[in-house]
Amino acid sequence: MINDPLAVEPLAESPGGDSTRLSPSGWARDLAFPALMWLLSRMVVLVSMMAIAPTQPVIAPGESVTLGWDLFSRWDSNWYHHIVQNGYDYAPDGGQHSIVFFPVFPFLIKGVVALGVPFNIAGALINNLAFLGALLLLYRWMKERFDVSIARWSTAILAFCPYSLFNTIIYTEGLFLLLTTASLWAFDRKRYGIAMVTGALATATRITAAPLLPAMLFVAWRERRTPFAYVAALGASLGLLLFIGYCAVRFGEPLAFIKAQSGWRDSLGFDWQGWLSILSFGALGTPTWNGATKALMLLGGGFLLWKYRKPLPPVALVYGAGAVLLILLSGSLASVERYAYGVVTISMAFGLFLARHKRWGWAVMLYFGITLGSLAIRIAQKLWVA
């Protein structure tokens, strides 16, 4: 008997010895827990945004909380709306241009909008359903690799982390998590066709998918895999390469999506002054709770990757390390915590930790649930979150 309330008895192996082949009832159990985590966490977000936020004092001058699908359109959502309506724009003038936002998410929204669905509904549905898919896949992968308890903790962490808020509004988080998780899982399972297609879509969704390429190449070499593994790795970069080609043809600048970042940040590279201020706990700058959150999400996540480097799937570990490094070198601390949340490997490592320290797990889940609701209220009030 397993004492962990989040755990159930492992499924018995099939007669053929493959425990990953489930009966219909087994599949139902696999679907039930991640679907429940998705439903409960999204209820926290929706109740906070639509029932609690309208009753709170308005903090942003001239703003009020109004119910409707517009609640799901905040900040970057407006850029995706612009891309869907007008396509991409870019100029080397140091201003803000839509080319910094990768194409898969707005392309999917445009396809749904073409069916007559309003932009706000299309964007919210795509992101939320993709997030559900990411939770289902992560649960299945962690159960295959470890056990039900670790699968449940990893899934719960990904669902209730406060920055899972961005899986409900019109952002790329849910889609990105689905595609990167699918690509990593498929490569780990040696299903190279799926790894290549989902990897290519991921690298055309966000730049932080780029570490998929070196992660797959390294693991293919280290584990002496077949040539198909190398083909999958190279194919995963196709999305990024096609976007580079588009920028070259459309704007005469292959790296337009990188150069346009100057509209959002002064420079690329490691922001040592910002991190020094955070790690000095304000001794060398203004102390903020937000700064501590950034350090915990990214640096704490990096520590967990190191701590659980042996049990983690190798391709997930190398990808996670590369993604953390890429975020550190992004040149801005503005959304570090949100980008760190998008690295699914960190949730996997956190799940391993909490499965071994269950008392911490319940405290973390309580804190996550409260903070998730709090951030949802802020976003409904049009206040910056991450």
Short mmCIF file of N, CA, C and O in Angstrom, two decimals, residues 42 44-55 63-78 119-121 123-125 127-128 165-171 375-383 385:
data_model
loop_
_atom_site.label_atom_id
_atom_site.label_comp_id
_atom_site.label_asym_id
_atom_site.label_seq_id
_atom_site.Cartn_x
_atom_site.Cartn_y
_atom_site.Cartn_z
N ARG A 42 -7.68 25.75 -13.80
CA ARG A 42 -8.33 26.76 -14.65
C ARG A 42 -9.54 27.37 -13.94
O ARG A 42 -9.87 28.54 -14.18
N VAL A 44 -9.58 28.00 -10.73
CA VAL A 44 -8.97 29.02 -9.87
C VAL A 44 -8.75 30.31 -10.66
O VAL A 44 -9.07 31.42 -10.19
N VAL A 45 -8.23 30.17 -11.88
CA VAL A 45 -7.97 31.35 -12.72
C VAL A 45 -9.27 32.05 -13.09
O VAL A 45 -9.40 33.27 -12.95
N LEU A 46 -10.24 31.29 -13.57
CA LEU A 46 -11.49 31.90 -14.05
C LEU A 46 -12.29 32.54 -12.93
O LEU A 46 -12.83 33.64 -13.09
N VAL A 47 -12.39 31.86 -11.79
CA VAL A 47 -13.12 32.44 -10.66
C VAL A 47 -12.44 33.72 -10.19
O VAL A 47 -13.10 34.73 -9.88
N SER A 48 -11.12 33.70 -10.15
CA SER A 48 -10.37 34.90 -9.71
C SER A 48 -10.57 36.05 -10.68
O SER A 48 -10.77 37.21 -10.25
N MET A 49 -10.53 35.76 -11.98
CA MET A 49 -10.64 36.81 -12.98
C MET A 49 -12.07 37.34 -13.12
O MET A 49 -12.28 38.55 -13.26
N MET A 50 -13.04 36.43 -13.08
CA MET A 50 -14.41 36.80 -13.45
C MET A 50 -15.33 37.04 -12.25
O MET A 50 -16.34 37.74 -12.39
N ALA A 51 -15.00 36.49 -11.08
CA ALA A 51 -15.87 36.66 -9.92
C ALA A 51 -15.24 37.54 -8.84
O ALA A 51 -15.93 38.36 -8.23
N ILE A 52 -13.94 37.38 -8.61
CA ILE A 52 -13.30 38.13 -7.53
C ILE A 52 -12.76 39.47 -8.00
O ILE A 52 -12.96 40.50 -7.35
N ALA A 53 -12.07 39.49 -9.15
CA ALA A 53 -11.45 40.73 -9.63
C ALA A 53 -12.43 41.89 -9.77
O ALA A 53 -12.10 43.02 -9.39
N PRO A 54 -13.65 41.68 -10.30
CA PRO A 54 -14.57 42.82 -10.42
C PRO A 54 -14.99 43.43 -9.09
O PRO A 54 -15.47 44.58 -9.05
N THR A 55 -14.82 42.68 -7.98
CA THR A 55 -15.21 43.21 -6.67
C THR A 55 -14.07 43.96 -5.98
O THR A 55 -14.28 44.56 -4.92
N GLU A 63 -8.88 52.27 -15.42
CA GLU A 63 -9.20 50.91 -15.85
C GLU A 63 -10.28 50.31 -14.95
O GLU A 63 -10.42 50.68 -13.79
N SER A 64 -11.03 49.39 -15.50
CA SER A 64 -12.01 48.64 -14.72
C SER A 64 -12.09 47.22 -15.28
O SER A 64 -11.72 46.98 -16.42
N VAL A 65 -12.54 46.30 -14.45
CA VAL A 65 -12.65 44.91 -14.86
C VAL A 65 -14.04 44.68 -15.45
O VAL A 65 -15.05 44.86 -14.76
N THR A 66 -14.10 44.34 -16.71
CA THR A 66 -15.36 44.05 -17.37
C THR A 66 -15.36 42.60 -17.84
O THR A 66 -14.36 42.11 -18.37
N LEU A 67 -16.46 41.91 -17.61
CA LEU A 67 -16.55 40.50 -17.96
C LEU A 67 -16.69 40.34 -19.47
O LEU A 67 -17.29 41.18 -20.15
N GLY A 68 -16.13 39.26 -19.98
CA GLY A 68 -16.19 38.99 -21.40
C GLY A 68 -14.89 38.36 -21.88
O GLY A 68 -13.93 38.21 -21.12
N TRP A 69 -14.85 38.00 -23.15
CA TRP A 69 -13.67 37.35 -23.71
C TRP A 69 -12.46 38.28 -23.76
O TRP A 69 -11.32 37.81 -23.88
N ASP A 70 -12.69 39.59 -23.64
CA ASP A 70 -11.56 40.53 -23.63
C ASP A 70 -10.66 40.31 -22.42
O ASP A 70 -9.50 40.74 -22.42
N LEU A 71 -11.18 39.68 -21.37
CA LEU A 71 -10.35 39.39 -20.20
C LEU A 71 -9.14 38.54 -20.55
O LEU A 71 -8.12 38.60 -19.87
N PHE A 72 -9.25 37.75 -21.62
CA PHE A 72 -8.17 36.85 -21.99
C PHE A 72 -7.16 37.48 -22.94
O PHE A 72 -6.21 36.81 -23.36
N SER A 73 -7.37 38.72 -23.28
CA SER A 73 -6.46 39.43 -24.18
C SER A 73 -5.70 40.49 -23.40
O SER A 73 -6.25 41.55 -23.07
N ARG A 74 -4.45 40.21 -23.11
CA ARG A 74 -3.62 41.11 -22.32
C ARG A 74 -2.21 41.17 -22.90
O ARG A 74 -1.66 40.16 -23.35
N TRP A 75 -1.62 42.35 -22.88
CA TRP A 75 -0.23 42.58 -23.22
C TRP A 75 0.18 41.97 -24.57
O TRP A 75 -0.21 42.46 -25.61
N ASP A 76 0.91 40.87 -24.57
CA ASP A 76 1.37 40.28 -25.83
C ASP A 76 0.22 39.82 -26.72
O ASP A 76 0.39 39.68 -27.93
N SER A 77 -0.94 39.59 -26.14
CA SER A 77 -2.11 39.17 -26.93
C SER A 77 -2.39 40.17 -28.04
O SER A 77 -2.82 39.80 -29.15
N ASN A 78 -2.18 41.44 -27.74
CA ASN A 78 -2.45 42.48 -28.75
C ASN A 78 -1.52 42.34 -29.95
O ASN A 78 -1.91 42.64 -31.08
N PHE A 119 -11.33 36.43 -32.57
CA PHE A 119 -9.93 36.27 -32.18
C PHE A 119 -9.76 35.87 -30.73
O PHE A 119 -9.01 34.94 -30.40
N ASN A 120 -10.42 36.58 -29.81
CA ASN A 120 -10.24 36.32 -28.38
C ASN A 120 -10.65 34.89 -28.00
O ASN A 120 -10.00 34.24 -27.18
N ILE A 121 -11.73 34.41 -28.59
CA ILE A 121 -12.18 33.04 -28.30
C ILE A 121 -11.21 32.04 -28.90
O ILE A 121 -10.81 31.06 -28.25
N GLY A 123 -7.97 32.37 -29.70
CA GLY A 123 -6.68 32.35 -29.01
C GLY A 123 -6.76 31.67 -27.65
O GLY A 123 -5.89 30.87 -27.29
N ALA A 124 -7.82 31.96 -26.88
CA ALA A 124 -7.97 31.36 -25.56
C ALA A 124 -8.20 29.86 -25.66
O ALA A 124 -7.63 29.08 -24.88
N LEU A 125 -9.02 29.43 -26.60
CA LEU A 125 -9.30 28.00 -26.74
C LEU A 125 -8.04 27.23 -27.14
O LEU A 125 -7.76 26.15 -26.59
N ASN A 127 -4.88 27.96 -26.64
CA ASN A 127 -3.90 27.92 -25.56
C ASN A 127 -4.35 26.97 -24.44
O ASN A 127 -3.56 26.17 -23.93
N ASN A 128 -5.62 27.05 -24.05
CA ASN A 128 -6.12 26.21 -22.97
C ASN A 128 -6.13 24.73 -23.34
O ASN A 128 -5.74 23.88 -22.54
N LEU A 165 -0.99 30.72 -15.23
CA LEU A 165 -1.98 31.72 -15.65
C LEU A 165 -1.88 32.00 -17.14
O LEU A 165 -2.90 32.20 -17.83
N PHE A 166 -0.65 31.99 -17.67
CA PHE A 166 -0.44 32.35 -19.08
C PHE A 166 -0.86 31.23 -20.03
O PHE A 166 -0.78 31.40 -21.24
N ASN A 167 -1.31 30.11 -19.48
CA ASN A 167 -1.90 29.08 -20.31
C ASN A 167 -3.39 29.30 -20.54
O ASN A 167 -4.02 28.55 -21.28
N THR A 168 -3.95 30.30 -19.88
CA THR A 168 -5.38 30.60 -20.02
C THR A 168 -5.62 31.82 -20.89
O THR A 168 -6.56 31.84 -21.68
N ILE A 169 -4.78 32.84 -20.76
CA ILE A 169 -4.96 34.02 -21.62
C ILE A 169 -4.25 33.78 -22.95
O ILE A 169 -3.66 32.72 -23.18
N ILE A 170 -4.31 34.76 -23.84
CA ILE A 170 -3.83 34.55 -25.20
C ILE A 170 -2.32 34.78 -25.27
O ILE A 170 -1.83 35.83 -25.68
N TYR A 171 -1.59 33.78 -24.82
CA TYR A 171 -0.12 33.73 -24.87
C TYR A 171 0.27 32.38 -25.47
O TYR A 171 -0.58 31.52 -25.68
N LEU A 375 -2.45 36.34 -8.97
CA LEU A 375 -1.97 36.84 -10.26
C LEU A 375 -3.09 36.95 -11.27
O LEU A 375 -3.09 37.85 -12.12
N ALA A 376 -4.07 36.05 -11.20
CA ALA A 376 -5.21 36.12 -12.11
C ALA A 376 -6.01 37.40 -11.87
O ALA A 376 -6.50 38.03 -12.82
N ILE A 377 -6.14 37.78 -10.61
CA ILE A 377 -6.83 39.05 -10.30
C ILE A 377 -6.06 40.22 -10.88
O ILE A 377 -6.64 41.14 -11.47
N ARG A 378 -4.74 40.20 -10.74
CA ARG A 378 -3.92 41.28 -11.27
C ARG A 378 -4.05 41.39 -12.78
O ARG A 378 -4.18 42.49 -13.32
N ILE A 379 -4.00 40.26 -13.47
CA ILE A 379 -4.07 40.32 -14.92
C ILE A 379 -5.43 40.80 -15.38
O ILE A 379 -5.57 41.49 -16.39
N ALA A 380 -6.49 40.45 -14.63
CA ALA A 380 -7.82 40.93 -14.96
C ALA A 380 -7.91 42.45 -14.79
O ALA A 380 -8.64 43.12 -15.53
N GLN A 381 -7.13 42.98 -13.85
CA GLN A 381 -7.11 44.42 -13.61
C GLN A 381 -6.12 45.15 -14.52
O GLN A 381 -5.86 46.32 -14.35
N LYS A 382 -5.58 44.43 -15.50
CA LYS A 382 -4.63 44.97 -16.47
C LYS A 382 -3.35 45.45 -15.80
O LYS A 382 -2.76 46.46 -16.19
N LEU A 383 -2.92 44.73 -14.77
CA LEU A 383 -1.66 45.02 -14.09
C LEU A 383 -0.62 44.02 -14.56
O LEU A 383 -0.91 42.85 -14.78
N VAL A 385 2.17 41.31 -14.79
CA VAL A 385 2.48 40.13 -13.97
C VAL A 385 3.87 39.61 -14.29
O VAL A 385 4.71 39.48 -13.42
#
